[in-house]
Coordinates of N, CA and C in Angstrom, one line a residue:
M28 N -12.4 37.0 -12.0 CA -12.2 36.1 -10.3 C -12.7 35.9 -9.3
K29 N -12.8 33.9 -9.6 CA -13.3 33.4 -8.4 C -13.3 33.2 -7.6
S30 N -14.7 33.0 -6.7 CA -14.3 33.0 -5.1 C -14.5 32.0 -4.5
K31 N -13.8 31.8 -3.4 CA -14.7 29.8 -2.8 C -14.4 30.6 -1.2
A32 N -15.5 29.5 -0.8 CA -15.3 28.6 0.9 C -13.7 28.2 0.6
V33 N -13.0 29.0 1.7 CA -12.2 28.3 2.9 C -12.8 27.6 4.2
L34 N -11.9 26.5 4.2 CA -12.2 26.1 5.7 C -11.5 26.6 7.0
S35 N -12.4 27.0 7.5 CA -11.9 27.6 8.7 C -11.4 26.8 10.1
Q36 N -10.6 26.9 11.6 CA -11.1 25.8 12.0 C -12.2 25.5 12.6
T37 N -13.2 26.5 12.8 CA -14.4 26.4 13.3 C -15.3 24.9 12.7
E38 N -14.5 25.5 10.8 CA -15.6 24.7 9.6 C -15.4 23.2 10.6
V39 N -13.5 23.0 10.6 CA -13.2 22.0 11.2 C -13.4 21.0 12.2
Q40 N -13.9 21.5 13.1 CA -13.8 21.3 14.9 C -15.6 20.7 14.1
Q41 N -16.5 21.1 13.6 CA -17.5 21.2 13.6 C -18.1 19.4 12.6
I42 N -16.7 19.8 11.2 CA -16.7 18.3 10.4 C -16.3 17.2 11.8
L43 N -15.2 17.2 12.5 CA -14.7 16.5 13.0 C -15.8 16.0 13.9
K44 N -16.2 16.9 15.1 CA -17.2 16.3 15.9 C -18.4 15.3 14.9
A45 N -19.2 15.5 14.4 CA -19.5 15.2 13.5 C -19.2 13.9 13.3
A46 N -18.3 13.6 12.3 CA -17.4 11.7 12.2 C -17.2 11.6 13.1
R47 N -16.9 11.9 14.5 CA -16.0 11.8 15.5 C -17.9 11.0 16.3
S48 N -18.8 11.5 16.8 CA -19.6 11.2 17.3 C -20.2 10.3 16.6
E49 N -20.2 10.2 14.8 CA -20.9 9.3 14.6 C -20.1 7.3 14.8
A50 N -18.8 7.9 14.5 CA -18.0 6.5 14.4 C -17.9 5.8 16.2
Q51 N -18.1 7.2 17.4 CA -18.4 6.2 18.8 C -19.8 5.9 18.5
N52 N -20.9 6.4 18.2 CA -22.4 5.9 18.3 C -22.4 4.4 17.7
N53 N -21.3 4.0 17.0 CA -21.7 2.6 16.5 C -20.2 2.1 17.3
Q54 N -19.5 2.4 17.7 CA -18.3 1.7 18.4 C -17.2 1.2 17.3
W55 N -17.1 2.8 16.5 CA -15.7 2.5 15.5 C -14.9 2.9 16.2
A56 N -13.4 2.3 16.4 CA -12.7 2.8 16.4 C -12.1 3.6 15.3
V57 N -11.6 4.4 14.9 CA -10.9 4.7 13.7 C -10.4 6.2 14.0
S58 N -9.6 6.6 12.8 CA -8.5 7.7 12.7 C -9.7 9.3 11.7
I59 N -9.5 9.7 12.0 CA -10.0 11.2 11.2 C -8.9 11.8 10.8
A60 N -9.2 11.8 9.6 CA -8.2 13.5 8.3 C -9.0 14.2 8.3
I61 N -8.5 15.8 8.1 CA -8.9 16.7 7.3 C -8.2 17.5 6.7
V62 N -8.4 17.7 4.8 CA -7.1 18.5 4.8 C -7.7 19.1 3.8
D63 N -6.8 20.6 3.3 CA -7.9 21.3 2.6 C -8.2 21.1 1.5
D64 N -8.1 22.3 -0.2 CA -8.3 21.8 -0.7 C -7.0 21.1 -1.4
G65 N -5.8 21.4 -0.7 CA -4.3 21.0 -1.8 C -4.6 20.1 -0.7
G66 N -5.0 19.2 -0.5 CA -4.6 18.2 0.0 C -3.7 18.2 1.6
H67 N -3.9 19.0 2.4 CA -2.8 19.8 3.2 C -3.5 19.5 4.8
P68 N -2.6 18.8 5.4 CA -3.3 18.9 7.2 C -4.3 19.6 7.9
L69 N -5.3 19.8 7.7 CA -6.0 20.4 9.2 C -6.1 20.2 10.4
A70 N -6.2 18.5 10.5 CA -6.6 18.1 11.5 C -7.0 17.0 11.8
L71 N -6.1 15.5 12.6 CA -6.0 14.3 12.8 C -6.3 14.3 14.0
E72 N -7.5 12.9 14.1 CA -7.8 12.4 16.0 C -7.9 10.8 15.6
R73 N -7.0 10.3 15.9 CA -7.2 8.9 15.9 C -7.9 8.1 17.2
L74 N -8.9 8.2 17.7 CA -9.7 7.1 18.7 C -9.1 6.1 19.3
D75 N -9.5 6.5 20.7 CA -9.2 5.7 21.4 C -8.9 3.9 20.9
E76 N -8.3 3.1 20.9 CA -8.3 1.6 20.4 C -7.9 1.3 19.1
C77 N -7.7 2.8 18.6 CA -7.5 2.4 16.8 C -5.9 1.7 15.7
A78 N -5.8 2.0 15.4 CA -4.7 1.0 15.1 C -4.2 2.7 14.6
P79 N -2.2 2.3 14.6 CA -1.8 3.2 14.9 C -1.7 3.8 12.9
I80 N -1.6 3.2 12.3 CA -1.3 2.5 10.5 C -2.6 3.7 10.1
S81 N -3.6 3.9 10.8 CA -5.2 4.1 10.7 C -4.7 5.9 10.0
A82 N -4.0 6.3 10.9 CA -3.5 7.5 10.9 C -3.2 7.7 9.4
Y83 N -2.1 6.7 9.2 CA -1.6 7.6 8.0 C -2.8 7.4 7.0
I84 N -3.6 6.4 6.7 CA -4.0 5.5 5.9 C -5.2 7.1 6.1
A85 N -6.3 7.2 7.1 CA -7.2 8.0 6.3 C -6.6 9.7 6.1
T86 N -5.4 10.3 6.3 CA -4.8 10.9 6.0 C -4.4 10.9 4.0
E87 N -4.0 9.7 4.1 CA -4.5 9.3 2.4 C -5.2 9.5 1.9
K88 N -6.2 9.0 2.4 CA -7.8 9.2 1.8 C -8.3 10.5 1.8
A89 N -7.8 11.4 2.8 CA -8.4 12.8 2.5 C -7.4 13.4 1.6
R90 N -6.3 13.0 1.1 CA -5.5 13.8 -0.1 C -6.0 13.3 -1.3
T91 N -6.4 11.9 -1.5 CA -6.9 11.8 -2.4 C -7.9 12.0 -2.8
S92 N -9.0 12.9 -2.0 CA -10.3 13.0 -2.1 C -10.2 14.1 -2.6
A93 N -9.7 15.2 -2.0 CA -9.3 16.3 -2.1 C -8.5 16.7 -3.2
L94 N -7.2 16.0 -3.7 CA -6.8 16.5 -5.3 C -7.6 15.9 -6.1
G95 N -8.4 14.8 -5.8 CA -9.4 14.2 -7.5 C -10.7 14.8 -7.0
R96 N -10.7 15.6 -6.5 CA -12.3 16.3 -5.9 C -12.8 15.3 -6.3
R97 N -13.8 14.1 -5.9 CA -14.1 12.9 -5.8 C -13.7 12.0 -4.3
E98 N -14.8 11.0 -4.6 CA -14.2 10.5 -3.7 C -13.7 9.1 -4.2
S99 N -12.7 8.7 -2.5 CA -11.7 8.0 -3.2 C -12.4 6.5 -3.8
K100 N -13.7 6.2 -3.1 CA -13.9 4.8 -3.4 C -14.4 4.5 -5.4
G101 N -13.6 5.5 -6.0 CA -14.0 5.6 -7.6 C -12.5 4.7 -7.2
Y102 N -11.8 5.6 -6.8 CA -10.1 4.7 -7.3 C -10.3 3.8 -7.3
E103 N -11.0 3.7 -5.8 CA -10.7 1.7 -5.8 C -12.0 1.3 -6.8
D104 N -12.7 1.8 -6.6 CA -13.5 1.2 -7.8 C -13.0 0.8 -9.7
M105 N -11.7 2.0 -10.1 CA -11.3 2.5 -11.3 C -10.4 0.9 -11.1
V106 N -9.5 0.6 -10.1 CA -8.7 -0.5 -9.8 C -9.2 -1.7 -9.7
N107 N -9.8 -1.9 -8.6 CA -10.7 -3.4 -9.5 C -11.7 -3.3 -10.2
G108 N -12.0 -2.5 -10.9 CA -12.7 -3.0 -12.5 C -11.6 -3.5 -13.3
G109 N -9.7 -3.1 -13.3 CA -9.3 -4.2 -13.6 C -8.0 -3.0 -14.2
R110 N -8.0 -1.3 -14.1 CA -7.3 -0.3 -14.1 C -6.3 -0.6 -13.4
H111 N -5.6 -1.3 -13.0 CA -4.7 -1.2 -11.8 C -2.7 -0.7 -12.1
A112 N -3.2 0.7 -13.5 CA -2.4 1.1 -13.6 C -2.4 2.5 -12.0
F113 N -3.7 2.5 -11.7 CA -3.9 3.3 -11.0 C -3.1 3.2 -9.2
L114 N -3.1 1.9 -9.3 CA -2.1 2.0 -7.7 C -0.9 2.3 -8.2
S115 N -0.1 2.6 -8.8 CA 1.4 3.3 -8.7 C 1.4 5.1 -9.0
A116 N 0.1 5.4 -8.7 CA -0.6 7.0 -9.8 C 0.3 7.6 -8.1
P117 N 1.1 8.6 -7.7 CA 1.4 9.9 -7.1 C 0.4 9.7 -5.5
L118 N 0.5 9.9 -4.6 CA -0.4 10.5 -3.6 C -1.6 10.1 -3.9
L119 N -1.8 8.8 -4.2 CA -3.4 8.6 -4.4 C -3.6 7.0 -3.4
T120 N -4.3 6.8 -2.7 CA -4.4 5.1 -1.7 C -5.7 4.9 -2.6
S121 N -5.5 3.7 -3.2 CA -7.1 3.5 -3.6 C -7.8 2.8 -2.5
L122 N -8.4 3.2 -2.0 CA -9.1 2.2 -1.2 C -10.6 3.6 -0.2
E123 N -11.6 3.5 -0.2 CA -12.9 4.0 -0.5 C -12.7 4.6 1.0
G124 N -13.2 5.7 1.3 CA -13.2 6.5 3.4 C -12.8 7.4 2.7
G125 N -12.0 8.8 1.4 CA -11.9 9.4 1.4 C -13.2 10.3 1.0
V126 N -13.9 11.5 1.3 CA -15.1 11.9 0.9 C -15.1 13.4 0.5
P127 N -15.0 14.0 -0.6 CA -15.4 16.1 -0.5 C -16.1 16.7 0.1
I128 N -15.1 17.6 0.8 CA -16.1 18.7 1.2 C -15.9 20.0 0.8
I129 N -17.3 20.3 -0.1 CA -17.9 20.0 -1.2 C -19.3 21.8 -0.7
V130 N -18.8 22.8 -0.8 CA -19.8 24.2 -0.7 C -19.4 25.3 -2.1
D131 N -21.1 25.2 -2.1 CA -21.6 25.8 -3.3 C -20.8 25.5 -4.7
G132 N -20.8 24.2 -5.0 CA -20.2 23.6 -6.0 C -19.1 23.1 -5.9
Q133 N -18.2 23.6 -4.9 CA -16.8 23.0 -5.3 C -16.0 22.7 -3.6
V134 N -15.7 22.3 -4.4 CA -14.4 21.2 -3.0 C -13.7 22.1 -2.4
I135 N -13.7 22.1 -1.2 CA -12.7 22.8 -0.3 C -11.8 22.3 0.5
G136 N -12.3 20.9 0.2 CA -10.9 20.1 1.5 C -12.0 19.0 1.2
A137 N -11.4 17.5 2.1 CA -12.1 16.4 2.5 C -11.7 15.9 4.0
I138 N -12.4 14.8 3.8 CA -12.1 14.8 4.8 C -11.9 13.0 4.7
G139 N -11.3 12.4 5.2 CA -10.8 10.9 5.2 C -10.4 10.4 6.7
V140 N -11.2 8.0 6.6 CA -11.4 7.8 7.6 C -10.6 6.2 7.9
S141 N -9.9 6.0 8.8 CA -9.4 4.4 8.7 C -9.5 3.9 9.6
G142 N -9.7 3.0 9.6 CA -10.4 1.6 11.1 C -10.8 0.9 11.0
V143 N -12.1 0.7 10.2 CA -13.6 -0.6 10.4 C -13.1 -0.3 9.0
T144 N -14.3 -0.9 8.8 CA -14.3 -1.6 7.3 C -14.7 -0.7 6.4
S145 N -14.3 -0.6 4.5 CA -14.1 0.4 3.7 C -15.7 1.6 3.9
V146 N -16.6 0.0 3.6 CA -18.5 1.4 3.8 C -18.5 2.1 5.5
Q147 N -17.8 1.3 5.8 CA -18.4 1.8 7.8 C -16.9 3.0 7.6
D148 N -16.3 3.2 7.5 CA -14.7 4.3 7.0 C -15.6 5.6 6.2
A149 N -15.8 5.1 4.9 CA -17.0 6.2 4.5 C -18.4 7.2 5.5
Q150 N -19.1 6.3 5.6 CA -20.3 6.5 6.3 C -19.8 7.1 7.4
V151 N -18.7 6.9 8.2 CA -18.2 7.9 9.4 C -17.4 10.0 8.9
A152 N -16.9 9.3 7.7 CA -16.4 10.3 6.6 C -17.9 11.1 6.0
K153 N -18.8 10.1 5.2 CA -19.8 11.5 4.8 C -20.5 12.5 6.2
A154 N -20.8 11.5 6.8 CA -21.5 12.0 8.0 C -20.5 13.4 8.1
G155 N -19.2 13.4 8.2 CA -18.2 14.9 8.8 C -18.7 15.8 7.3
A156 N -18.6 14.9 6.1 CA -19.0 16.0 5.2 C -19.8 16.9 5.2
H157 N -20.8 16.1 5.0 CA -22.4 16.1 5.2 C -22.9 17.4 6.5
S158 N -22.0 17.6 7.4 CA -22.1 18.2 8.3 C -22.4 19.8 8.3
L159 N -21.8 20.2 7.2 CA -22.1 22.0 7.2 C -23.3 22.2 6.4
K160 N -23.8 21.1 5.8 CA -24.6 21.7 5.1 C -25.9 21.8 5.6

């Protein structure tokens, strides 16, 4: 039987704080979603002046990353590379900004960010995901 780490609210708050700090330092209004390894929500924060739709998109980016065990950018790259069938895949959003949270080589959750450009979303998400290291 294998063992793996599980996100507690302590780690979730640490990840959220790091992502929020990255966004605020750049004056970016974003939504930040954190999910467990099954894509189930653990935290959602929408910063002031961020569009309401971003909360939905951030959550789907996080779910995509957790369930796919990779950054959501990989799916965006596939679609942009001509694999348009991924647009119809269930529970997936093919947009950059979802990043897996990896501990000891295992995905234990993911963070999704939406509200600015996809590259900026990913920058905020990576700041959160890498805060556990």
